[in-house]
Each structure stands twice: as structure tokens, then as C-alpha cells.
Short mmCIF file of C-alpha atoms in Angstrom, two decimals:
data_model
loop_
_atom_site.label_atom_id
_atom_site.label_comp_id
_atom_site.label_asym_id
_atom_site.label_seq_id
_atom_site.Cartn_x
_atom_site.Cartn_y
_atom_site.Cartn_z
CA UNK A 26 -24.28 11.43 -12.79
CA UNK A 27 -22.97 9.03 -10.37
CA UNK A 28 -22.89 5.68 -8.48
CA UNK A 29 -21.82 4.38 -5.08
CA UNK A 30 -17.88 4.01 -5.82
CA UNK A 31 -17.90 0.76 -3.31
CA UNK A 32 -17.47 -2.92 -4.83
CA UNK A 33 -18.78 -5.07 -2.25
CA UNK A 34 -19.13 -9.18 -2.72
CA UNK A 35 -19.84 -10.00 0.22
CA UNK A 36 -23.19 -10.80 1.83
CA UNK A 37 -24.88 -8.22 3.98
CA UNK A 38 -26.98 -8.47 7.24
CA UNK A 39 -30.17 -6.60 6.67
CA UNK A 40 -29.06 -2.78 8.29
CA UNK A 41 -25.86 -3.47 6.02
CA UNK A 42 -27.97 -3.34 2.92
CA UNK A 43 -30.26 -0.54 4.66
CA UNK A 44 -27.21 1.35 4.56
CA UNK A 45 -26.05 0.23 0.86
CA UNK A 46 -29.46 1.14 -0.44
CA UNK A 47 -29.64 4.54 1.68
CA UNK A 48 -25.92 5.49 0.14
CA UNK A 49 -26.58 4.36 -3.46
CA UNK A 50 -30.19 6.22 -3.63
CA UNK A 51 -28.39 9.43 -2.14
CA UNK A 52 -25.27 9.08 -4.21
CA UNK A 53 -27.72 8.55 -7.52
CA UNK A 54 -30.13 11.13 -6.95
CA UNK A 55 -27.45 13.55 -6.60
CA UNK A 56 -25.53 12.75 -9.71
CA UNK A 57 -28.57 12.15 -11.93
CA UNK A 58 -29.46 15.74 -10.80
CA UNK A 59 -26.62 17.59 -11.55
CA UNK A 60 -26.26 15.81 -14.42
CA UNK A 61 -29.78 16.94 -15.77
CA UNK A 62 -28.96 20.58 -15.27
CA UNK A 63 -26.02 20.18 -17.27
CA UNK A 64 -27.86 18.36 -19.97
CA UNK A 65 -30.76 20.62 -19.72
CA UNK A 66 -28.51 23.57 -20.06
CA UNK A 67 -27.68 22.21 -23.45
CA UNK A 68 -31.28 20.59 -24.71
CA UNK A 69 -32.41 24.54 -23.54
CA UNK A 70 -30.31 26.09 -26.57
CA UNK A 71 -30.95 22.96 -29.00
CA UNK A 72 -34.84 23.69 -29.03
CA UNK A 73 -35.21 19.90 -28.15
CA UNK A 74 -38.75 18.33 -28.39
CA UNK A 75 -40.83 17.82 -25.06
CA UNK A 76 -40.02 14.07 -25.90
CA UNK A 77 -36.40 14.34 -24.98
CA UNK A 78 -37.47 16.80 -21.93
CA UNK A 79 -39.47 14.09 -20.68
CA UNK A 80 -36.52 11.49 -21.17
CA UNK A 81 -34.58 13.70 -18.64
CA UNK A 82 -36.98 14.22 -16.43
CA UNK A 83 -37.73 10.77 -15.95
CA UNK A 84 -34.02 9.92 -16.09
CA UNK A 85 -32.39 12.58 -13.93
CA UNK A 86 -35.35 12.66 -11.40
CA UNK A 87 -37.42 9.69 -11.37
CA UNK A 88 -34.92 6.90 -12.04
CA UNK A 89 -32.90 7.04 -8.58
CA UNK A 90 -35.89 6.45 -6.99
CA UNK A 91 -37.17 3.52 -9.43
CA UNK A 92 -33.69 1.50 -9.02
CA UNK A 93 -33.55 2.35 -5.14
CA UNK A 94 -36.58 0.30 -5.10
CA UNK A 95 -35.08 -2.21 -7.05
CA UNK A 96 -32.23 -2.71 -5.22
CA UNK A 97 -33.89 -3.14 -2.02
CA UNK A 98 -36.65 -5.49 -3.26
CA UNK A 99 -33.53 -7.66 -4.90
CA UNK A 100 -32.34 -10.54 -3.28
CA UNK A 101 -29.06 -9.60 -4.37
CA UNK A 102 -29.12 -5.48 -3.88
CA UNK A 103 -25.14 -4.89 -4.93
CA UNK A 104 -25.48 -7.19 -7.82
CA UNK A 105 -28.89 -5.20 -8.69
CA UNK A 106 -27.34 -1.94 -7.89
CA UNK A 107 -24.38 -2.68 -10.30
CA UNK A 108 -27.15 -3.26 -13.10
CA UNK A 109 -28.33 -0.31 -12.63
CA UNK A 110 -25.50 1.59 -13.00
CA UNK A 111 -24.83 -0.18 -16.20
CA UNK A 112 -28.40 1.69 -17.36
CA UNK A 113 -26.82 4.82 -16.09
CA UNK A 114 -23.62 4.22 -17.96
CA UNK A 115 -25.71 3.72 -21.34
CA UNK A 116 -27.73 6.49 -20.31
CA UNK A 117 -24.69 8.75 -20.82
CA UNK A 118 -23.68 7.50 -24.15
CA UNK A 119 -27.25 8.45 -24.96
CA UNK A 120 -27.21 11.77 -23.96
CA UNK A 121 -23.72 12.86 -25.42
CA UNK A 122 -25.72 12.04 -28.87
CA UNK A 123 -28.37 13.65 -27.88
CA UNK A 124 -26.66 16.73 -27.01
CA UNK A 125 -25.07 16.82 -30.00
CA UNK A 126 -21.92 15.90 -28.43
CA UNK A 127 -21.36 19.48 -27.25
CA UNK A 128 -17.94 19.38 -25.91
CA UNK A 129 -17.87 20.51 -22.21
CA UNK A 130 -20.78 18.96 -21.40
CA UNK A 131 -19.55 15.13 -23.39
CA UNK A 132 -15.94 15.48 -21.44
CA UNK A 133 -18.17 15.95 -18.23
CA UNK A 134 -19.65 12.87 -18.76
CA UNK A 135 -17.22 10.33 -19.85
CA UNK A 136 -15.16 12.17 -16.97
CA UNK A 137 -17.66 11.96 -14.27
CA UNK A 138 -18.73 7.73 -15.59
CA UNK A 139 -15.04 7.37 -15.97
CA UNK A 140 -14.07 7.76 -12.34
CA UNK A 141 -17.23 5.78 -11.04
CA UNK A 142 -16.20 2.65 -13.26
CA UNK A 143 -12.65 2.88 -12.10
CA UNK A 144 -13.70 3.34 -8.60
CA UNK A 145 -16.57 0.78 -9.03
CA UNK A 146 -14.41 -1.93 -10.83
CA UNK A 147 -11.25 -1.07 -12.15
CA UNK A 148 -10.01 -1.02 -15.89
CA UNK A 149 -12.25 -4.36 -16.55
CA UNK A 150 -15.07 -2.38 -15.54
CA UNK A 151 -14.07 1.05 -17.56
CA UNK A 152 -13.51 -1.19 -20.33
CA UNK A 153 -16.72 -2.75 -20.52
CA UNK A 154 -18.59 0.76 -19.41
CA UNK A 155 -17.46 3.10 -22.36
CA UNK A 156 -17.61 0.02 -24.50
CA UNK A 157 -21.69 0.02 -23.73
CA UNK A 158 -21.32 4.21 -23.48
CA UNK A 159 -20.14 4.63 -27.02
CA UNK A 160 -22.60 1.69 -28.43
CA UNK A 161 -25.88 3.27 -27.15
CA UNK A 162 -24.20 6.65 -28.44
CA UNK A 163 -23.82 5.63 -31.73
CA UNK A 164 -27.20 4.19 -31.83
CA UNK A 165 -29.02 7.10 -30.44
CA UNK A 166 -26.89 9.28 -32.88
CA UNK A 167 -27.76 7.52 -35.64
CA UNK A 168 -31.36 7.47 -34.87
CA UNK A 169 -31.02 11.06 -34.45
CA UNK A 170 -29.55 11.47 -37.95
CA UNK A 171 -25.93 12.20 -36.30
CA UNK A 172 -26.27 15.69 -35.32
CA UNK A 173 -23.37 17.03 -34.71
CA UNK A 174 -22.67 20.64 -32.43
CA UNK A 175 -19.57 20.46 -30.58
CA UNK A 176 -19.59 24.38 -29.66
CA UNK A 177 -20.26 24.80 -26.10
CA UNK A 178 -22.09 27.78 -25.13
CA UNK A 179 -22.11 30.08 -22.03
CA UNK A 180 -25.04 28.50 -20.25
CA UNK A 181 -24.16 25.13 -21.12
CA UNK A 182 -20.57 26.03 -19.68
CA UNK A 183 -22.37 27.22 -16.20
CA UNK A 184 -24.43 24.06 -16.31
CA UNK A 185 -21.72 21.82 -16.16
CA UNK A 186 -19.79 23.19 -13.09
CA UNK A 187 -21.94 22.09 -10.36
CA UNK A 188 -21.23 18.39 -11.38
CA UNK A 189 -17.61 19.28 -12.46
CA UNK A 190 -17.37 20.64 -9.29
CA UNK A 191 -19.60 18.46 -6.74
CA UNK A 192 -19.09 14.82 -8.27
CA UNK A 193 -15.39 14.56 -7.48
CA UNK A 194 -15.54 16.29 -4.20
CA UNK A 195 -18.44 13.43 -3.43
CA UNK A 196 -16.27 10.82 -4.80
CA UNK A 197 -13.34 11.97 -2.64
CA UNK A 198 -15.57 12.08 0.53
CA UNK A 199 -16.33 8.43 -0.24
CA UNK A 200 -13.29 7.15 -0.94
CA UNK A 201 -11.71 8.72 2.14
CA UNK A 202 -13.94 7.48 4.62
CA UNK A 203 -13.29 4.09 2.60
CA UNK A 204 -9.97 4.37 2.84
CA UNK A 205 -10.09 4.97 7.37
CA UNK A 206 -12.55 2.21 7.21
CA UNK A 207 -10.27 -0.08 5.72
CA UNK A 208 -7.42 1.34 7.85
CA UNK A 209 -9.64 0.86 10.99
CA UNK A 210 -9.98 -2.86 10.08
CA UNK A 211 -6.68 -3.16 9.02
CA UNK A 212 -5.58 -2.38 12.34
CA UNK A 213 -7.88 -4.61 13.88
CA UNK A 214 -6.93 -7.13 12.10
CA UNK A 215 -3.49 -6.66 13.15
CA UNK A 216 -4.19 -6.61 16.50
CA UNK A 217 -6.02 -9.54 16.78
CA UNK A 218 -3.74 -11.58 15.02
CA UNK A 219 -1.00 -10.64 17.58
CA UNK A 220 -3.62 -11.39 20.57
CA UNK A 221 -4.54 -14.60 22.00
CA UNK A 222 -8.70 -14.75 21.83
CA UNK A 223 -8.85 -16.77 24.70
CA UNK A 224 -6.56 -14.56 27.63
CA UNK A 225 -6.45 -11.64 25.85
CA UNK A 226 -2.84 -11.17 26.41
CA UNK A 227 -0.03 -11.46 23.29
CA UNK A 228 -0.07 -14.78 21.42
CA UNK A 229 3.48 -16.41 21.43
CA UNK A 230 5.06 -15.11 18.36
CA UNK A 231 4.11 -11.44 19.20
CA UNK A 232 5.72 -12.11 23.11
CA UNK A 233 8.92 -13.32 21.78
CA UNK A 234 9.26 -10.55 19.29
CA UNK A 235 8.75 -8.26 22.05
CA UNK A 236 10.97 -10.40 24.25
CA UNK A 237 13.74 -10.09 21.51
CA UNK A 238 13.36 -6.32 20.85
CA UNK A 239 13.70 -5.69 24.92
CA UNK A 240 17.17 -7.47 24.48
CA UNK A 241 18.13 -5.49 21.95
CA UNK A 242 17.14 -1.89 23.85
CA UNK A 243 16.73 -2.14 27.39
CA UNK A 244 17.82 -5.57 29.00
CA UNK A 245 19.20 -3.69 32.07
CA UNK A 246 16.36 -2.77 32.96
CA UNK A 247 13.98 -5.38 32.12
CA UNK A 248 12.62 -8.82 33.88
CA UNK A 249 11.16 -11.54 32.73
CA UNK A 250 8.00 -13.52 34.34
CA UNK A 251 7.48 -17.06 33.50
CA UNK A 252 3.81 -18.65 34.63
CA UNK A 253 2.71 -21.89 34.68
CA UNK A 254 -1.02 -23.25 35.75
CA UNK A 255 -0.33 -25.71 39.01
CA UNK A 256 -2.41 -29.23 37.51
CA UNK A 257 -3.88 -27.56 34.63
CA UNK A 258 -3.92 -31.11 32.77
CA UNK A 259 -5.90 -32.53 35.96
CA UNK A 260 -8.44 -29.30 35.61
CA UNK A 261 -9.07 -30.78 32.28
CA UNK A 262 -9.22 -34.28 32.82
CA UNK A 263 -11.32 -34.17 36.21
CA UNK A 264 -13.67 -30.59 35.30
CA UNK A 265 -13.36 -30.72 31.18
CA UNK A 266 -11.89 -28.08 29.10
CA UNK A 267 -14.56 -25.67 29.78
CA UNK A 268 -13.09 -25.47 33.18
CA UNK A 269 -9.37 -24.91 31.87
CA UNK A 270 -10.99 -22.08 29.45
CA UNK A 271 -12.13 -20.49 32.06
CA UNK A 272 -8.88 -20.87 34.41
CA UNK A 273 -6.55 -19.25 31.40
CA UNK A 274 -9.26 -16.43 31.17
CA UNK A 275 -9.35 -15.49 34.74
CA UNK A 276 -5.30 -15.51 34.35
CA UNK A 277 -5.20 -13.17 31.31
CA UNK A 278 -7.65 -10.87 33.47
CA UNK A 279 -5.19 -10.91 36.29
CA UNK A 280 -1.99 -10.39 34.42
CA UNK A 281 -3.49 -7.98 32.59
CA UNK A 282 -4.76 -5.87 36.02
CA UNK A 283 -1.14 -5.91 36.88
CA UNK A 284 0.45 -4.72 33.96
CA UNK A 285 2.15 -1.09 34.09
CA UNK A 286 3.07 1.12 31.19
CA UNK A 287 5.39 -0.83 28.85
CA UNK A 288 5.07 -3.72 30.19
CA UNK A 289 3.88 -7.23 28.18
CA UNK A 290 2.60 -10.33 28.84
CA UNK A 291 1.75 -13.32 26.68
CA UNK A 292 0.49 -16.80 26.58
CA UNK A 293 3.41 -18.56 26.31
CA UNK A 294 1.81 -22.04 25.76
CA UNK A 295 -1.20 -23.88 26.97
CA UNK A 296 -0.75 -23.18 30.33
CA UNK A 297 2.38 -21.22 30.35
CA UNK A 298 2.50 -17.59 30.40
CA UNK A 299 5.01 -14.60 30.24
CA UNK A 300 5.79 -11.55 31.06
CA UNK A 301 8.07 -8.92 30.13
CA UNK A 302 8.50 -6.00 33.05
CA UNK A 303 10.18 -2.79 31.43
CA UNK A 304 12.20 -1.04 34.07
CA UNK A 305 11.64 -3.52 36.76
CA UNK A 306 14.27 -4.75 39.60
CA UNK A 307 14.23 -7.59 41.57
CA UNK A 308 11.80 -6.14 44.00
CA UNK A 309 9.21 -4.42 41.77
CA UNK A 310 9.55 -8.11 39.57
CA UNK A 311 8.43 -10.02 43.21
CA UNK A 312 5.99 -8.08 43.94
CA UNK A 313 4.47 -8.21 40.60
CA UNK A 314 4.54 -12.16 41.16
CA UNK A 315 3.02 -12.30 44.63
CA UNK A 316 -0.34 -9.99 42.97
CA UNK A 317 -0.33 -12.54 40.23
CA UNK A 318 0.03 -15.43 42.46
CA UNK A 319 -2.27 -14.58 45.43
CA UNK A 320 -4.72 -13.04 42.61
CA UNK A 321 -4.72 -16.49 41.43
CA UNK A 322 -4.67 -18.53 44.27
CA UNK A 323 -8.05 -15.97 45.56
CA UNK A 324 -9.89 -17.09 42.45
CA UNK A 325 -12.89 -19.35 42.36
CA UNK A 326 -14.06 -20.82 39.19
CA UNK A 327 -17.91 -19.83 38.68
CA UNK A 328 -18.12 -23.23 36.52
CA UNK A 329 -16.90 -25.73 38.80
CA UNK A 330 -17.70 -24.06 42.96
CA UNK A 331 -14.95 -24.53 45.76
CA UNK A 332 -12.20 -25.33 43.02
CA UNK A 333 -9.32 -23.27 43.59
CA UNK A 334 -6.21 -22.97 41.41
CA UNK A 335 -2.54 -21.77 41.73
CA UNK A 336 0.51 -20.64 40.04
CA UNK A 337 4.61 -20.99 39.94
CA UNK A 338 6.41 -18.45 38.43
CA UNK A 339 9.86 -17.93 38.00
CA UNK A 340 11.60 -14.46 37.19
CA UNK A 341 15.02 -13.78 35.46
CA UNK A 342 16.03 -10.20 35.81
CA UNK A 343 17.97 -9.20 32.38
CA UNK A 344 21.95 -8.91 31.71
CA UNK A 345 24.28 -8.77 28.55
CA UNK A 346 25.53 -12.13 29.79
CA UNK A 347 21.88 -13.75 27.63
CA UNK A 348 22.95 -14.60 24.44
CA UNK A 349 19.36 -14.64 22.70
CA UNK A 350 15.79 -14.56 23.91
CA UNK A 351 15.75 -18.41 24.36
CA UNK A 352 18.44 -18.04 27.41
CA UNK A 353 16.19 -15.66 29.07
CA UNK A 354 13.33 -17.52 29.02
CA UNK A 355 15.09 -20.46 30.06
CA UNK A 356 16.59 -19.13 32.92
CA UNK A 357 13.39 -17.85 33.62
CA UNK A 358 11.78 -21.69 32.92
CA UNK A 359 14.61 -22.94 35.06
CA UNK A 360 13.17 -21.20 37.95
CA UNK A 361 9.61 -21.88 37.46
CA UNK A 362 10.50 -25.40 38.22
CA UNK A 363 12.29 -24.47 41.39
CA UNK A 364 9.04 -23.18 42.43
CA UNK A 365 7.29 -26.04 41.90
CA UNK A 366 9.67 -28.13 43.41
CA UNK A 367 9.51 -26.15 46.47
CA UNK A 368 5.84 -26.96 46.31
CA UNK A 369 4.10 -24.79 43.95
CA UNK A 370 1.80 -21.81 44.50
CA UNK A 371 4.67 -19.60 44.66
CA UNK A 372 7.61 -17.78 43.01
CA UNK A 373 11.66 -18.43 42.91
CA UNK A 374 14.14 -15.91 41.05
CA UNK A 375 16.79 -16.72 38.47
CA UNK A 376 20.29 -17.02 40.06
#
């Protein structure tokens, strides 16, 4: 007799809470199923009246379908779902008493509401569950004039495995596709903290860690691009900063067409960008330049017709002779500016 294991707070388009409602419906009617077999394997050798046969019935097989409705006509369906698995949860208490508390069948329950309050809550939850299980058990024993059989018998023993059985193998399903979803975004997450929305390359923090690591491995064998946007603050003073959005897009789409395996690039700052070449000489590093700069200088911006833009970039192959990161990149910086003095739209190489 279960519930959807998921806690969510958060507010749902409309095909999240299709979903929500579709799991929770499918979740309940399961449970409440299994869990009337059980039951009814025990009311079957208690000679219970058609009353309490007519309690299950409506519990077990028409109740998922009453609260599904519930839920979905509810302007809040989690917080209305979560009520309704509190009427589940004093459901159970109810029917322990009026089983008599026969033993397997009791331990099934408390078991199986145990694991969906945990899942669904925590200990606060738990807490507050068997607090309302054992009140509406004590009432509904006492109304019953405590009746008390604890022996379990064979078919109440065979009634109880297909929820022993089937609930925690559910439960398990759900929790492990929880658990990639989470993973899923997790790694999303990740990744987009590390990535600059706007060119798509690495923001800074994530280049220089990368920067640092290749210093630490494979400096040898490494170069090191620096790019800088010819006039970018005259793109944004004379065509606005839609423009300039658009001019450090189309450069994150040509950096990143250039790009071979292991290699990374980043947005260094507004309208700087670098690059870090894994097992690139001097030649392979120019030629990586002269795509980026003639990709550049090729480029028309769709906002603003006829405008063209260019590039300087200057390159600093690797040695043991940088102390840290910084050097690199400032040998690199160093000649970026030789490039422009030489009159932009073009490339010099550390010496």
C-alpha cells in the first residue's frame, strides 16, 4: 500500500503535474491492491462482516481513483497528493486493528508505510505517520472491542508476499531513476556553471584551471592562444550591445569549429578569449590562428549589414622556463599587443 516516494515543492508546468498525477495514481492503485489481497487473506479466515469487505473494497480499489481525481482537480496536486497519503497512512493503522493485528500481515504494513514516509519525508515525516498510524489503530481497536489474533496463518502468509515482494522492488525502481535524474542534472549543472552562456566556450575560472593543470602535465607540448575583439568597445558604443552579443557569439562558434581533441578555449574577459592547444607546435598553433582570424574577419553581423569585425591574437608555445599560469598568459598577452601594434587583424608569436 504505497505512495509516490518523490517530495517535490516546487511548482509544476501543466504536463509536469500530468506526469505527477499519472505516477501517483499508478503507484497507489498498485499498492492499495496488493495491500487488499493481503488484508483480504486475513478478513477471509476472521469471518469478517460484509461491512468491513466493503471498507476494502472501496479502500484498496476505489480510493486511488477518488484521490487521483483529487489531485488533479487541486490547485496544489503535491500538496493534495501528500493529504492523501496521510488517509492512506491512517488507513493502515486501521486495518492492523482490524485484522486483529495478525503479525505478518501488521509488520507488512508498518514496513511497507515505513519506507514511503522515509522516502516521502524523512524521520519528520515517519514520525508524524506512525504517530497518526497507531492513533486511528487504537481507535478502530477499541471500537472493535480490541481483538486481538496475532497467529498468522498459511493463506494470510501467501497473501502478504506479493506486496512484500513487489512494493520494495517498485520503490527501488523509483528511487533509481530518481537518483540518474538527479545525477543527469547534477551534471548539467556542472557543466553550465563551467560554460560561458553567451560563447559557449569555458568561463574564466574553468580556462585557467585547465590552463594550470596543462602546466602541470604537458607544457611541452602545449600552446597557448590569446584573442582579443579589434574595437569591440566602438561595436558597442556605435551598434549597442546587441551587436557586441552577437560578435562574441559568432567568435565562440568559430573557436569552437576549430577546436581538436583536447584542446580548450575560454572567454577570457569581455572581449578577450583563450585557448589552450594540447600537442600543438608553432606551426599547427599559426595555423589554428589564421582559421580563427580569417573566420572572423569573413563574418558579417546579421544585426548590423556590411559591418565587419577582426581579431589579434598572440600565441606562446609552452616551456618549464613559466613559472605559473599567469606568465603564460602574459607572454601570450604580450604578443597580442604586438599584433595590434602591427595593425591588428592578425597574429604575432611569443619570443
Amino acid at each position: 500500500m504505497s505512495n509516490d516516494a518523490i517530495p517535490i515543492r516546487e511548482p509544476f508546468a501543466s504536463d509536469e503535474i500530468r506526469r505527477l498525477v499519472r505516477r501517483m495514481h499508478g503507484l497507489r492503485t498498485l499498492g492499495l491492491a496488493l495491500g487488499a489481497v493481503m488484508i483480504g487473506s486475513v478478513l477471509y479466515g476472521l469471518a469478517a462482516p460484509v461491512s468491513v469487505w466493503i471498507l476494502l473494497v472501496l479502500h484498496g480499489v476505489a480510493w486511488p481513483h477518488m484521490a487521483r481525481m483529487i489531485v488533479r482537480r487541486s490547485d496544489q496536486p503535491v500538496v493534495a497528493d501528500q493529504r492523501c497519503f496521510m488517509v492512506d497512512t491512517a488507513m493502515g493503522g486501521v486495518w492492523i486493528a482490524l485484522i486483529q493485528f495478525s503479525l505478518l500481515p501488521s509488520v507488512v504494513l508498518v514496513t511497507t508505510y515505513s519506507m514511503s514516509l522515509i522516502a516521502a519525508g524523512g524521520g519528520k515525516r515517519l514520525v508524524r505517520g506512525l504517530g497518526l498510524m497507531m492513533l486511528t489503530c487504537a481507535v478502530a481497536a477499541l471500537a472493535g472491542g480490541l481483538a486481538f489474533t496475532p497467529a498468522t496463518g498459511m493463506a494470510a502468509m501467501l497473501g502478504s508476499i506479493p506486496l512484500l515482494v513487489l512494493f520494495p522492488a517498485t520503490l527501488s525502481i523509483i528511487l533509481y531513476r530518481l537518483t540518474q535524474r538527479v545525477r543527469r542534472q547534477n551534471h548539467l549543472l556542472l557543466k553550465m556553471s563551467r560554460i560561458d552562456c553567451l560563447s559557449g566556450l569555458l568561463n574564466r575560472r574553468s580556462w585557467e584551471e585547465a590552463v594550470n593543470a596543462a602546466m602541470r602535465q604537458r607544457i611541452d607540448t602545449a600552446a597557448l592562444l590569446l584573442i582579443d575583439i579589434d574595437h569591440f568597445k566602438r561595436v558597442n558604443d556605435q551598434c549597442g550591445h546587441t551587436a557586441g552579443d552577437e560578435v562574441v557569439r559568432q567568435l565562440g562558434a568559430i573557436v569552437r569549429g576549430v577546436l581538436r581533441n583536447g584542446d580548450l578555449a575560454g572567454r577570457y574577459g569581455g572581449d578577450e578569449f583563450g585557448i589552450l592547444l594540447d600537442g600543438a607546435d608553432a606551426v599547427v598553433a599559426e595555423r589554428v590562428a589564421e582559421r580563427i582570424r580569417e573566420g572572423v574577419a569573413c563574418s558579417l553581423l546579421e544585426r548590423v549589414p556590411g559591418m565587419h569585425c577582426t581579431v589579434s591574437i598572440g600565441i606562446a608555445q609552452g616551456h618549464p622556463g613559466f613559472r605559473s599560469a599567469a606568465d603564460w598568459v602574459k607572454a601570450a598577452d604580450a604578443a597580442m599587443y604586438r599584433a595590434k601594434l602591427a595593425g591588428r587583424n592578425g597574429f604575432a608569436v611569443a619570443s
